[in-house]
PDB file of C-alpha atoms in Angstrom:
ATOM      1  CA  UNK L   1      16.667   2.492  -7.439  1.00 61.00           C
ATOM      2  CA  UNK L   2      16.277  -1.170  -7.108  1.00 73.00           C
ATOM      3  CA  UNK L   3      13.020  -2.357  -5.487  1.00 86.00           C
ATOM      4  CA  UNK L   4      14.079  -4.150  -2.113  1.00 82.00           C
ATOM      5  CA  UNK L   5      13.161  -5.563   1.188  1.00 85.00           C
ATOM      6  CA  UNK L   6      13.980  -1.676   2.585  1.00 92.00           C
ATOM      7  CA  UNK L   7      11.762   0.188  -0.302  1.00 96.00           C
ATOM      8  CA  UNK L   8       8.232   0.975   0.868  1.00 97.00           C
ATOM      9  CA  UNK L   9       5.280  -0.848  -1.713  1.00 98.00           C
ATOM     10  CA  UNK L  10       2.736   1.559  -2.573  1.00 98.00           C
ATOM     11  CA  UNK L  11      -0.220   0.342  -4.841  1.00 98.00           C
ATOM     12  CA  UNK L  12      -2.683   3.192  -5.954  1.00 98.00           C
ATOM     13  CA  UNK L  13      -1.961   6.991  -6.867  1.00 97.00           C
ATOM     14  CA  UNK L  14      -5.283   8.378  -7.018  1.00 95.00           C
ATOM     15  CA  UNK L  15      -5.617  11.471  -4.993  1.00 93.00           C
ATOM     16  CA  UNK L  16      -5.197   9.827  -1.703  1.00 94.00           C
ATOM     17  CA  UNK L  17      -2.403   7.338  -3.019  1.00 95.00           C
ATOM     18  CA  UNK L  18      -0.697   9.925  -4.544  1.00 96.00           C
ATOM     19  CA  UNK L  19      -0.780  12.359  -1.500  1.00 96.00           C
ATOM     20  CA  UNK L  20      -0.086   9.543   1.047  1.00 95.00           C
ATOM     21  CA  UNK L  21       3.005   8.457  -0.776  1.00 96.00           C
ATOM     22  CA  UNK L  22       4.434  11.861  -1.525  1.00 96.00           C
ATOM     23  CA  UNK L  23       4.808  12.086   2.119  1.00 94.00           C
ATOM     24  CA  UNK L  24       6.353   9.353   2.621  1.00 94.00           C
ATOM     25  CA  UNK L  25       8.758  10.013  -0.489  1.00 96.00           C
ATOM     26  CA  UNK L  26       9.397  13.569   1.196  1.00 95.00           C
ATOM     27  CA  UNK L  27      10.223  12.459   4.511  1.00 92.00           C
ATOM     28  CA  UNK L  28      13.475   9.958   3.260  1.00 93.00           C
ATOM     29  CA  UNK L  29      11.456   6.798   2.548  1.00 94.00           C
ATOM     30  CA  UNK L  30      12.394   5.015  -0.694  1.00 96.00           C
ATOM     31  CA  UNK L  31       8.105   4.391  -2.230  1.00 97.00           C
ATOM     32  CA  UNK L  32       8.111   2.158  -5.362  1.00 98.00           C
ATOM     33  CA  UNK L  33       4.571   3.101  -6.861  1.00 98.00           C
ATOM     34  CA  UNK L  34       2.287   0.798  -8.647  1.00 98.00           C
ATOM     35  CA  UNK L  35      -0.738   2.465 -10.602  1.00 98.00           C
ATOM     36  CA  UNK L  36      -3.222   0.910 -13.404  1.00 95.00           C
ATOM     37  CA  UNK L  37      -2.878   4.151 -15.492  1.00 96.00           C
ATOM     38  CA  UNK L  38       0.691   4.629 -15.154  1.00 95.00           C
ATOM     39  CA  UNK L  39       1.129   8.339 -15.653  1.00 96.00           C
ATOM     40  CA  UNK L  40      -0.263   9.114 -12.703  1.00 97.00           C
ATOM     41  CA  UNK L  41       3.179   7.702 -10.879  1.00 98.00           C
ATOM     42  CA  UNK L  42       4.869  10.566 -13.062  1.00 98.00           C
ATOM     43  CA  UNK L  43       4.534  13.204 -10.326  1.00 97.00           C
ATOM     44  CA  UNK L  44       5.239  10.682  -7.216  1.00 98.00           C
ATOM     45  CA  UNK L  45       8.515  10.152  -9.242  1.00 98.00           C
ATOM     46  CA  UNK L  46       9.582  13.902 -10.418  1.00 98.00           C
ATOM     47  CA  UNK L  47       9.485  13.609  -5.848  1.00 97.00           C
ATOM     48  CA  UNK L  48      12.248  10.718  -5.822  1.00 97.00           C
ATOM     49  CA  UNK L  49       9.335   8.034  -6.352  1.00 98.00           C
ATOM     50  CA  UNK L  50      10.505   4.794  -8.172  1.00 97.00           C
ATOM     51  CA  UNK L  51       7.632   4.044 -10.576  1.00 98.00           C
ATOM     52  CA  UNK L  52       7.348  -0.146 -11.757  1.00 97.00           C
ATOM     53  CA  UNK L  53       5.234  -1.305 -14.458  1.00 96.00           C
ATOM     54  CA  UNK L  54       4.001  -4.470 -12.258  1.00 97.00           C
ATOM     55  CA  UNK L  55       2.874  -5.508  -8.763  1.00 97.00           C
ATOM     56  CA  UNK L  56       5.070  -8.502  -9.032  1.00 96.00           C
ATOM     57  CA  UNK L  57       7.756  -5.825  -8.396  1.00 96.00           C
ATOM     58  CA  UNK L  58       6.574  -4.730  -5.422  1.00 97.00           C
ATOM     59  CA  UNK L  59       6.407  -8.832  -3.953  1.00 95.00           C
ATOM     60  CA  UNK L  60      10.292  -8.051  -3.425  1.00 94.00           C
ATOM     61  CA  UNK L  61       9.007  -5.005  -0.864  1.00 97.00           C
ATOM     62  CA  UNK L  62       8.631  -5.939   3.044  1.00 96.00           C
ATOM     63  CA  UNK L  63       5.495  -3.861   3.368  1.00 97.00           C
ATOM     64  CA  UNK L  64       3.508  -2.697   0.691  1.00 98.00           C
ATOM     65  CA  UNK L  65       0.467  -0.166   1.362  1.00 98.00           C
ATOM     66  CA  UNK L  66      -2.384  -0.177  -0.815  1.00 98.00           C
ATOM     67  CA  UNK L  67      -4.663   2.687  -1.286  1.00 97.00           C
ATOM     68  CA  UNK L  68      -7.489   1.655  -4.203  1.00 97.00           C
ATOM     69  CA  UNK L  69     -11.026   2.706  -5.325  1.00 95.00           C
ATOM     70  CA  UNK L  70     -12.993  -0.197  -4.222  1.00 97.00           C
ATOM     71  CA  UNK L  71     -13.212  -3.751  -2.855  1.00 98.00           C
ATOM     72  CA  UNK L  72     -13.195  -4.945  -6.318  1.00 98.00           C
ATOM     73  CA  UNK L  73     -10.143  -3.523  -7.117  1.00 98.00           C
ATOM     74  CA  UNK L  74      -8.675  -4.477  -3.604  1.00 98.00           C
ATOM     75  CA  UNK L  75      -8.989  -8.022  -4.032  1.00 98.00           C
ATOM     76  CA  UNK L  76      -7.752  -7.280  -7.842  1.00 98.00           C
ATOM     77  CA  UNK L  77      -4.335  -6.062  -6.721  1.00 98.00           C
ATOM     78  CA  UNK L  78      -3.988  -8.608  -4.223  1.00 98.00           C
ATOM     79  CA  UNK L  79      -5.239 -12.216  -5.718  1.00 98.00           C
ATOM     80  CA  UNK L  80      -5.794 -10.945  -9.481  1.00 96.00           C
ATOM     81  CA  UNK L  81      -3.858 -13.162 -11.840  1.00 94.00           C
ATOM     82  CA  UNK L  82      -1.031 -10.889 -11.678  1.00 94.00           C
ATOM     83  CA  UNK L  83      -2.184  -9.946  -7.911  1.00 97.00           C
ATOM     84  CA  UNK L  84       0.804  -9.363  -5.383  1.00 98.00           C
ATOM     85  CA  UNK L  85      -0.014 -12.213  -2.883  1.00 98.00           C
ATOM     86  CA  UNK L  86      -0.093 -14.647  -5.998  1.00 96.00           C
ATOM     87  CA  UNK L  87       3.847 -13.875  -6.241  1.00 96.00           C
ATOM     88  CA  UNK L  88       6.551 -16.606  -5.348  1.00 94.00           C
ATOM     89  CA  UNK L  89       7.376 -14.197  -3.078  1.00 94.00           C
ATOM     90  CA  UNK L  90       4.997 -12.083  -0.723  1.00 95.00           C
ATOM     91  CA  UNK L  91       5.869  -9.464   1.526  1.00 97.00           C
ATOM     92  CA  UNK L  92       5.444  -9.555   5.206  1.00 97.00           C
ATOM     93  CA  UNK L  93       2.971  -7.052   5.591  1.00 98.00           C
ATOM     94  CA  UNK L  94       0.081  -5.888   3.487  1.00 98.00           C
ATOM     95  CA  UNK L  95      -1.464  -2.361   4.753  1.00 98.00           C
ATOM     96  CA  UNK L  96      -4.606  -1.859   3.095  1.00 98.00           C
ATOM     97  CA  UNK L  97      -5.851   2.111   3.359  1.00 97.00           C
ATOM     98  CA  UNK L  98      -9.124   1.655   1.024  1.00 96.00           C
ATOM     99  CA  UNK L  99     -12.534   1.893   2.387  1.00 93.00           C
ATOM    100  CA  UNK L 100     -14.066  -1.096   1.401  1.00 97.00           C
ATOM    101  CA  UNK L 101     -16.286  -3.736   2.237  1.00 97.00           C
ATOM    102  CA  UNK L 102     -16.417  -5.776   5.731  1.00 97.00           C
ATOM    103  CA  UNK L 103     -16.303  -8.854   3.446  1.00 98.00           C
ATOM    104  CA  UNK L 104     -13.725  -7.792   0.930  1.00 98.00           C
ATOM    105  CA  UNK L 105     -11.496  -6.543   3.997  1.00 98.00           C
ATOM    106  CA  UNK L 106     -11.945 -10.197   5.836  1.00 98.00           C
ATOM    107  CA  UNK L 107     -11.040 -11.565   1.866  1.00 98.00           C
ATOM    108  CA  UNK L 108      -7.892  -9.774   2.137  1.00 98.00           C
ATOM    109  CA  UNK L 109      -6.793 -10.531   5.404  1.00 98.00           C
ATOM    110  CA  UNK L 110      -7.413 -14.481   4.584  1.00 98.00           C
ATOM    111  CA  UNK L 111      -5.395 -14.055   1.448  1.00 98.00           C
ATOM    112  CA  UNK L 112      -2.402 -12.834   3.144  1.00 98.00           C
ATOM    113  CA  UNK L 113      -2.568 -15.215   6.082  1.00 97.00           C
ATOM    114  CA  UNK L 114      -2.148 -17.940   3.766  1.00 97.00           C
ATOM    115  CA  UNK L 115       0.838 -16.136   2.299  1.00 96.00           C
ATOM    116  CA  UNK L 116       2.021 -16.109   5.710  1.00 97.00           C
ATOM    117  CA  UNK L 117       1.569 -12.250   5.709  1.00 98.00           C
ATOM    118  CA  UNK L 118       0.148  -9.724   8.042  1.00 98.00           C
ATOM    119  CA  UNK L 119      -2.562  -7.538   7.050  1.00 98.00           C
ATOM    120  CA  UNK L 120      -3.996  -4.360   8.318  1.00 98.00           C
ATOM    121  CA  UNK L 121      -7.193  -3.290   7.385  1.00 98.00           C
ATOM    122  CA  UNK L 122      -6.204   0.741   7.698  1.00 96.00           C
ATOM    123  CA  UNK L 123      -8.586   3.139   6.242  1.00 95.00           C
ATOM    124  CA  UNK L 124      -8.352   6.531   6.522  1.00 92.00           C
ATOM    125  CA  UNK L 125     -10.283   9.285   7.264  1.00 90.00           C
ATOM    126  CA  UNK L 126      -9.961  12.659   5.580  1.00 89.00           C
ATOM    127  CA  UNK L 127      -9.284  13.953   1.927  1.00 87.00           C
ATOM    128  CA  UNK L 128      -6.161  14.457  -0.368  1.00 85.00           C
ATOM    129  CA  UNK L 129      -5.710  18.040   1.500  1.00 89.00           C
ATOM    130  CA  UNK L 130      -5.714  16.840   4.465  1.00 90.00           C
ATOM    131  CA  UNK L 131      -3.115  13.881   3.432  1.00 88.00           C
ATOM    132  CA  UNK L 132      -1.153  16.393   2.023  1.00 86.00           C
ATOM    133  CA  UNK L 133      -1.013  18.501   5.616  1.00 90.00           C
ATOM    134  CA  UNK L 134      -0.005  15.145   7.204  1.00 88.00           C
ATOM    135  CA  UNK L 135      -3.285  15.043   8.917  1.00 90.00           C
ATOM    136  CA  UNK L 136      -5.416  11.765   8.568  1.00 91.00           C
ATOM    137  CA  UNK L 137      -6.484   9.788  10.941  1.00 91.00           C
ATOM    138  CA  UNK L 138      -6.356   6.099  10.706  1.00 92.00           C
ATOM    139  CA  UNK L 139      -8.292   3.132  11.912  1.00 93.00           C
ATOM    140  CA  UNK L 140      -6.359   0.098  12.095  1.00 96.00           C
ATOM    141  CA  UNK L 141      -6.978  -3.540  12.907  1.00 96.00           C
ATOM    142  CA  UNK L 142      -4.867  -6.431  12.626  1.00 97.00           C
ATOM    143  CA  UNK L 143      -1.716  -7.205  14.958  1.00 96.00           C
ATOM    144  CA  UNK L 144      -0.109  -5.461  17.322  1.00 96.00           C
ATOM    145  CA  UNK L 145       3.589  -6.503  16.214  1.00 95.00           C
ATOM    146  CA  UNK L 146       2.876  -5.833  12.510  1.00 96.00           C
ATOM    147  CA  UNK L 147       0.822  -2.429  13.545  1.00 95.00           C
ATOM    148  CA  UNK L 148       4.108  -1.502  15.420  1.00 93.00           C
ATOM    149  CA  UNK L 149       6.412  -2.326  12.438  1.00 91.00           C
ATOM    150  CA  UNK L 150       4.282  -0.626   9.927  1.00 90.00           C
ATOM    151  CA  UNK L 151       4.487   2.411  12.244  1.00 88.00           C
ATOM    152  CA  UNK L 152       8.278   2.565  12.259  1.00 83.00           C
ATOM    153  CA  UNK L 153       8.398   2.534   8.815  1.00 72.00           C
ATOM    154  CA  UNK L 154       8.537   5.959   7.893  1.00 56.00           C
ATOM    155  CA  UNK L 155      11.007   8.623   9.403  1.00 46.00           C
TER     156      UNK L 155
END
């Protein structure tokens, strides 16, 4: 599958990544996945996953959720030098479901806007079980019209 403005952007398959996406992949959505240690996008794509070697891939993606370890690694996948709002190309909405830092968050959020992208700040509460029941709950800031796209997304 080619990675396009339809495909859903996932960085991060950890266990919360991993479950989170898998959902997605289960109910229709096309998910290109993005991990640091790459075998662990082996299982998202034995679902119907699309794995990709680079973020840069995922700058073709309209929104792109990102699901990492820390604020460090947050601001990593974002403005790194191979970071996904450092593409010639960004896409228009950046959900971030990590639990990091007030000040890494606010980082993130200024990063996009200068890309001209929305962020939401949505981290989640729960584990991988209950991710894999379809049962977190999420606490979302940012705007309205990009909360209400990010919604639709999925089926």
């Amino acid at each position: 599958m080619a990675v396009g403005r339809d495909t859903i952007g996932w960085i991060g398959a950890g266990r919360m990544g991993s479950a989170m996406a898998a959902r997605l992949v289960r109910h229709g959505c096309d998910v290109a996945v993005y991990n640091r240690t790459a075998s662990k996008v082996d299982p998202l794509v034995a679902e119907g996953a699309t794995a990709v070697r680079t973020i840069a891939e995922l700058s073709a993606c309209r929104i792109v959720f990102v699901n990492v370890a820390s604020s460090d690694d947050l601001l990593a996948v974002l403005d790194g030098d191979a970071g996904l709002l450092r593409q010639e190309s960004a896409p228009a909405i950046v959900v971030d479901c990590s639990t990091v830092s007030v000040e890494a968050s606010a980082r993130a959020r200024s990063l996009a806007t200068e890309r001209s992208a929305a962020f939401l700040a949505a981290p989640v509460s729960g584990n991988d079980k209950v991710a894999k029941a379809g049962r977190l709950m999420f606490a979302v800031s940012g705007s309205l019209e990009a909360f209400g796209e990010a919604r639709n997304t999925s089926p």
